[in-house]
Short mmCIF file of C-alpha atoms and ligand atoms in Angstrom, two decimals:
data_model
loop_
_atom_site.label_atom_id
_atom_site.label_comp_id
_atom_site.label_asym_id
_atom_site.label_seq_id
_atom_site.Cartn_x
_atom_site.Cartn_y
_atom_site.Cartn_z
CA MET A 1 69.78 132.83 88.48
CA LEU A 2 72.84 132.58 86.17
CA SER A 3 71.73 135.82 84.40
CA ASN A 4 75.40 137.01 83.56
CA ILE A 5 75.99 133.89 81.57
CA ARG A 6 75.02 134.52 77.96
CA ILE A 7 74.49 132.13 75.03
CA VAL A 8 75.15 133.58 71.55
CA LEU A 9 74.07 131.98 68.36
CA VAL A 10 75.96 133.05 65.22
CA GLN A 11 73.77 133.32 61.92
CA THR A 12 71.51 130.34 62.90
CA PHE A 13 70.02 128.77 59.72
CA HIS A 14 66.96 126.84 61.20
CA PRO A 15 64.76 128.75 63.33
CA GLY A 16 63.86 125.49 65.15
CA ASN A 17 67.27 125.27 66.49
CA ILE A 18 66.68 128.85 68.20
CA GLY A 19 63.55 127.31 69.84
CA GLN A 20 65.48 124.05 70.91
CA THR A 21 68.39 126.19 72.28
CA ALA A 22 65.87 128.29 74.39
CA ARG A 23 64.55 125.12 75.78
CA ALA A 24 68.02 123.67 76.52
CA MET A 25 68.87 127.02 78.27
CA LYS A 26 65.94 127.29 80.35
CA THR A 27 66.22 123.60 81.72
CA MET A 28 69.66 124.78 82.89
CA GLY A 29 68.63 128.08 84.44
CA LEU A 30 70.05 130.18 81.71
CA SER A 31 67.83 133.05 80.18
CA ASP A 32 70.15 135.50 78.34
CA LEU A 33 70.01 134.48 74.39
CA VAL A 34 71.65 136.94 71.79
CA LEU A 35 71.25 136.00 68.15
CA VAL A 36 73.77 137.32 65.74
CA ASN A 37 72.09 137.91 62.29
CA PRO A 38 69.78 134.99 62.22
CA ARG A 39 68.39 133.92 58.97
CA ARG A 40 64.89 133.91 60.09
CA PHE A 41 63.63 135.24 63.38
CA PRO A 42 60.96 135.73 64.99
CA ASP A 43 59.50 132.68 63.41
CA GLN A 44 56.73 130.30 64.44
CA GLU A 45 59.03 127.35 64.31
CA ALA A 46 61.37 128.83 66.89
CA SER A 47 58.29 129.46 69.34
CA ARG A 48 57.03 125.97 68.58
CA LEU A 49 60.17 124.13 69.37
CA ALA A 50 60.76 126.21 72.48
CA ALA A 51 58.17 124.10 74.16
CA GLY A 52 57.60 126.14 77.42
CA ALA A 53 60.75 128.28 76.92
CA GLU A 54 59.00 130.94 74.75
CA ASP A 55 59.89 133.57 77.30
CA VAL A 56 63.66 132.99 76.45
CA VAL A 57 62.87 133.14 72.76
CA ASP A 58 60.83 136.33 73.10
CA ALA A 59 63.40 138.06 75.16
CA ALA A 60 66.23 137.17 72.76
CA ARG A 61 68.15 140.16 71.41
CA ILE A 62 69.24 140.39 67.77
CA VAL A 63 72.49 142.09 66.92
CA GLY A 64 74.34 142.43 63.58
CA ASP A 65 77.83 141.30 64.53
CA LEU A 66 79.46 139.06 67.09
CA SER A 67 81.36 142.00 68.67
CA ASP A 68 78.01 143.69 69.48
CA ALA A 69 77.01 140.43 71.26
CA VAL A 70 80.09 140.12 73.55
CA SER A 71 81.75 143.48 73.90
CA ASP A 72 80.56 143.87 77.58
CA CYS A 73 81.73 140.37 78.63
CA VAL A 74 84.97 139.49 80.51
CA GLN A 75 85.21 135.99 79.04
CA VAL A 76 84.12 134.87 75.62
CA VAL A 77 84.31 131.13 74.94
CA GLY A 78 83.69 129.86 71.39
CA ALA A 79 82.31 126.27 71.14
CA SER A 80 83.94 124.51 68.30
CA ALA A 81 84.13 120.80 67.56
CA ARG A 82 87.50 121.20 65.70
CA LEU A 83 90.74 122.82 67.15
CA ARG A 84 91.80 125.90 65.31
CA SER A 85 95.17 126.77 64.48
CA GLN A 86 94.93 130.10 66.43
CA PRO A 87 96.76 130.12 69.72
CA LEU A 88 93.75 130.66 71.67
CA PRO A 89 93.65 129.26 75.10
CA HIS A 90 91.65 126.17 75.02
CA PHE A 91 89.56 124.37 77.63
CA ASP A 92 90.20 120.71 77.32
CA GLU A 93 87.38 119.83 79.59
CA PRO A 94 83.94 121.53 79.45
CA GLU A 95 83.91 121.10 83.14
CA THR A 96 86.88 123.42 83.57
CA MET A 97 85.27 125.89 81.24
CA ALA A 98 82.06 125.88 83.18
CA ARG A 99 83.82 126.64 86.58
CA SER A 100 85.73 129.45 85.10
CA LEU A 101 82.56 131.04 83.63
CA VAL A 102 80.52 130.74 86.62
CA GLU A 103 83.08 132.06 88.84
CA LEU A 104 83.56 135.17 86.61
CA ALA A 105 79.78 135.65 86.13
CA ASP A 106 79.55 136.46 89.78
CA GLN A 107 80.77 139.97 88.81
CA ASP A 108 80.55 140.35 84.99
CA PRO A 109 78.88 139.02 81.93
CA VAL A 110 80.44 136.08 80.18
CA ALA A 111 79.49 134.34 76.94
CA LEU A 112 79.40 131.10 75.25
CA VAL A 113 79.25 131.50 71.60
CA PHE A 114 77.90 128.78 69.03
CA GLY A 115 78.55 128.64 65.26
CA ARG A 116 76.39 128.01 62.22
CA GLU A 117 74.85 124.75 61.50
CA ARG A 118 76.73 124.40 58.06
CA PHE A 119 80.09 125.71 58.95
CA GLY A 120 80.53 126.69 62.53
CA LEU A 121 82.28 129.88 63.42
CA THR A 122 84.66 131.77 61.09
CA ASN A 123 88.27 132.07 61.97
CA GLU A 124 87.58 135.86 62.41
CA GLU A 125 84.79 135.10 64.88
CA ILE A 126 87.00 132.75 66.74
CA GLN A 127 89.59 135.43 67.04
CA GLN A 128 87.01 137.51 68.90
CA CYS A 129 86.84 134.89 71.51
CA SER A 130 89.01 134.67 74.56
CA HIS A 131 88.88 130.89 74.80
CA GLN A 132 87.76 127.83 72.88
CA VAL A 133 86.08 124.69 74.21
CA SER A 134 85.17 121.45 72.41
CA ILE A 135 82.79 118.67 73.71
CA PRO A 136 84.81 115.58 73.66
CA ALA A 137 83.06 113.22 71.30
CA ASN A 138 83.56 110.34 68.92
CA PRO A 139 86.70 111.21 66.94
CA ASP A 140 84.92 109.78 63.72
CA TYR A 141 81.52 111.53 64.35
CA GLY A 142 82.12 114.25 66.82
CA ILE A 143 79.81 117.29 65.67
CA LEU A 144 76.73 117.74 67.59
CA ASN A 145 73.55 119.39 66.53
CA LEU A 146 73.67 123.04 67.57
CA SER A 147 71.04 122.90 70.19
CA GLN A 148 72.47 119.88 71.58
CA ALA A 149 75.91 121.25 71.91
CA VAL A 150 74.22 124.24 73.69
CA GLN A 151 72.48 121.69 76.01
CA VAL A 152 75.74 119.91 76.91
CA LEU A 153 77.56 123.02 77.67
CA SER A 154 74.75 124.60 79.57
CA TYR A 155 74.45 121.57 81.73
CA GLU A 156 78.06 121.90 82.66
CA VAL A 157 77.55 125.47 83.56
CA PHE A 158 74.58 124.52 85.70
CA ARG A 159 76.66 121.74 87.37
CA ALA A 160 79.37 124.10 88.13
CA TRP A 161 76.91 126.69 89.64
CA ARG A 162 75.29 123.96 91.57
CA GLN A 163 78.46 122.75 93.08
CA ARG A 164 79.11 126.11 94.67
CA PRO A 165 78.08 126.23 98.32
CA GLU A 166 76.85 129.73 97.95
CA SER A 167 74.28 128.63 95.22
CA GLY A 168 72.11 127.55 98.19
CA TYR A 169 71.06 124.58 95.84
CA GLN A 170 70.31 121.59 97.83
CA VAL A 171 68.69 118.47 97.13
CA ALA A 172 66.06 117.76 99.84
CA ARG A 173 67.51 114.79 101.60
CA PRO A 174 66.67 113.41 105.17
CA SER A 175 69.57 114.29 107.50
CA PRO A 176 71.60 111.20 107.79
CA GLY A 177 71.98 111.70 111.49
CA ARG A 178 75.24 112.04 113.56
CA LEU A 179 77.86 109.40 113.00
CA PRO A 180 79.12 107.53 115.84
CA THR A 181 82.66 108.08 117.23
CA GLN A 182 85.41 105.36 116.62
CA ALA A 183 85.09 104.64 120.45
CA GLN A 184 81.26 103.92 120.01
CA LEU A 185 82.06 101.84 117.06
CA ASP A 186 84.67 99.91 118.90
CA HIS A 187 82.14 99.23 121.84
CA PHE A 188 79.84 97.98 119.41
CA HIS A 189 82.24 95.66 117.78
CA ASP A 190 83.38 94.33 121.23
CA HIS A 191 79.83 93.76 122.25
CA LEU A 192 79.02 91.90 118.84
CA SER A 193 82.09 89.80 119.55
CA ARG A 194 81.04 88.84 123.03
CA VAL A 195 77.43 87.87 121.73
CA MET A 196 78.90 85.81 118.84
CA HIS A 197 81.23 83.91 121.33
CA ALA A 198 78.57 83.44 124.02
CA SER A 199 75.89 82.14 121.51
CA GLY A 200 78.17 79.51 120.13
CA PHE A 201 78.26 81.22 116.71
CA LEU A 202 82.05 81.55 117.04
CA THR A 203 83.79 78.72 118.76
CA GLN A 204 87.32 79.97 118.54
CA PRO A 205 88.92 83.37 117.91
CA HIS A 206 87.81 84.01 114.42
CA ALA A 207 89.63 87.24 113.56
CA ARG A 208 88.49 87.04 110.02
CA THR A 209 84.75 86.75 110.57
CA GLU A 210 84.97 89.67 112.91
CA GLN A 211 87.05 91.82 110.39
CA GLN A 212 84.29 90.83 107.68
CA LEU A 213 81.55 92.22 109.91
CA GLN A 214 83.54 95.31 110.69
CA ALA A 215 83.91 95.92 106.97
CA LEU A 216 80.00 95.39 106.58
CA PHE A 217 79.14 97.97 109.19
CA ALA A 218 81.84 100.43 108.08
CA ARG A 219 80.14 100.28 104.55
CA ALA A 220 76.71 100.69 106.15
CA GLN A 221 77.69 103.67 108.11
CA PRO A 222 75.02 103.31 110.87
CA ASN A 223 74.35 106.63 112.59
CA ARG A 224 74.44 106.97 116.47
CA LYS A 225 70.55 105.98 116.76
CA GLU A 226 70.96 103.03 114.57
CA LEU A 227 73.97 101.96 116.61
CA SER A 228 72.29 102.08 119.80
CA LEU A 229 69.45 100.07 118.31
CA LEU A 230 71.91 97.47 117.42
CA ARG A 231 73.36 97.53 120.99
CA GLY A 232 69.98 97.14 122.31
CA LEU A 233 69.40 94.11 120.26
CA LEU A 234 72.71 92.60 121.29
CA SER A 235 71.73 93.10 124.96
CA SER A 236 68.43 91.43 124.55
CA LEU A 237 70.17 88.41 122.82
CA GLU A 238 72.71 88.45 125.59
CA GLN A 239 70.02 87.88 128.26
CA ASN A 240 68.70 84.95 126.49
CA VAL A 241 71.93 82.90 125.87
N1 SAH B 301 79.54 121.97 60.41
C1 SAH B 301 80.17 122.77 61.53
C2 SAH B 301 79.61 122.44 62.84
C3 SAH B 301 78.21 122.99 63.03
S1 SAH B 301 77.61 122.33 64.54
C4 SAH B 301 81.56 122.71 61.53
O1 SAH B 301 82.31 121.72 60.90
O2 SAH B 301 82.29 123.53 62.16
C5 SAH B 301 77.05 124.00 65.08
C6 SAH B 301 77.70 124.42 66.26
O3 SAH B 301 77.64 123.55 67.38
C7 SAH B 301 79.14 124.58 66.19
O4 SAH B 301 79.66 125.84 65.36
C8 SAH B 301 79.73 124.50 67.43
O5 SAH B 301 79.54 125.82 68.21
C9 SAH B 301 78.63 123.74 68.25
N2 SAH B 301 79.28 122.22 68.39
C10 SAH B 301 78.96 121.19 67.65
N3 SAH B 301 79.67 120.12 67.94
C11 SAH B 301 80.44 120.47 68.96
C12 SAH B 301 81.49 119.76 69.84
N4 SAH B 301 81.80 118.67 69.69
N5 SAH B 301 82.20 120.78 70.63
C13 SAH B 301 81.80 122.12 70.76
N6 SAH B 301 80.95 122.65 70.17
C14 SAH B 301 80.24 121.95 69.01
#
């Protein structure tokens, strides 16, 4: 699942961030992690903080240079809290970025690149990206922890993937049942109106009350079965008035 979407961490300082990144990735169905020149790896701290995502940590590949990590990718998105001066295309919304990545990943590898804890990505590294993305955040305090930035963007990727009908991802929900036609609804409201008049609940034409009840049933969206239950109830009341 989502195997063509790669997460690249450049020169990570704290090995714990690699573990937390692996965990963030795995919760969102991602598994391809590439580490560019990490300061310390493999490392116990990375495995400890992976908390069940050690498989992602163990399968991580180490390369010496960003270009080695992304040369086979058709789109490379650099995550940066600050907009750079380079005229690189910029995704204003992570959601748009995620849709684009997911679509391309049908056929080819794509990558999301994250910078160092201390100083992010260098200008040279940004130039090796095809696009940039920032996570909208507090203008006065908008820099996320590395693995949290990975979590947010991975979540967007997962969401974009899930929204595609071909993902086959469906939350198990009971079927809502077939909805009634407009004619069936009209018959129900006529019936309701007859019973309200016959019972003395409405003594004169009260269009407003009827409109309110119509709005109530429109919000409730009863299915055909429920509507026929209500019709049955009205018929039985009718016999007793
Ligand atoms: N001090 C660095 C930021 C390091 S945070 C700087 O000023 O650039 C580590 C990495 O997390 C960043 O390189 C970036 O890839 C990612 N990140 C953090 N906050 C982000 C945000 N708001 N939008 C996009 N990426 C972000």
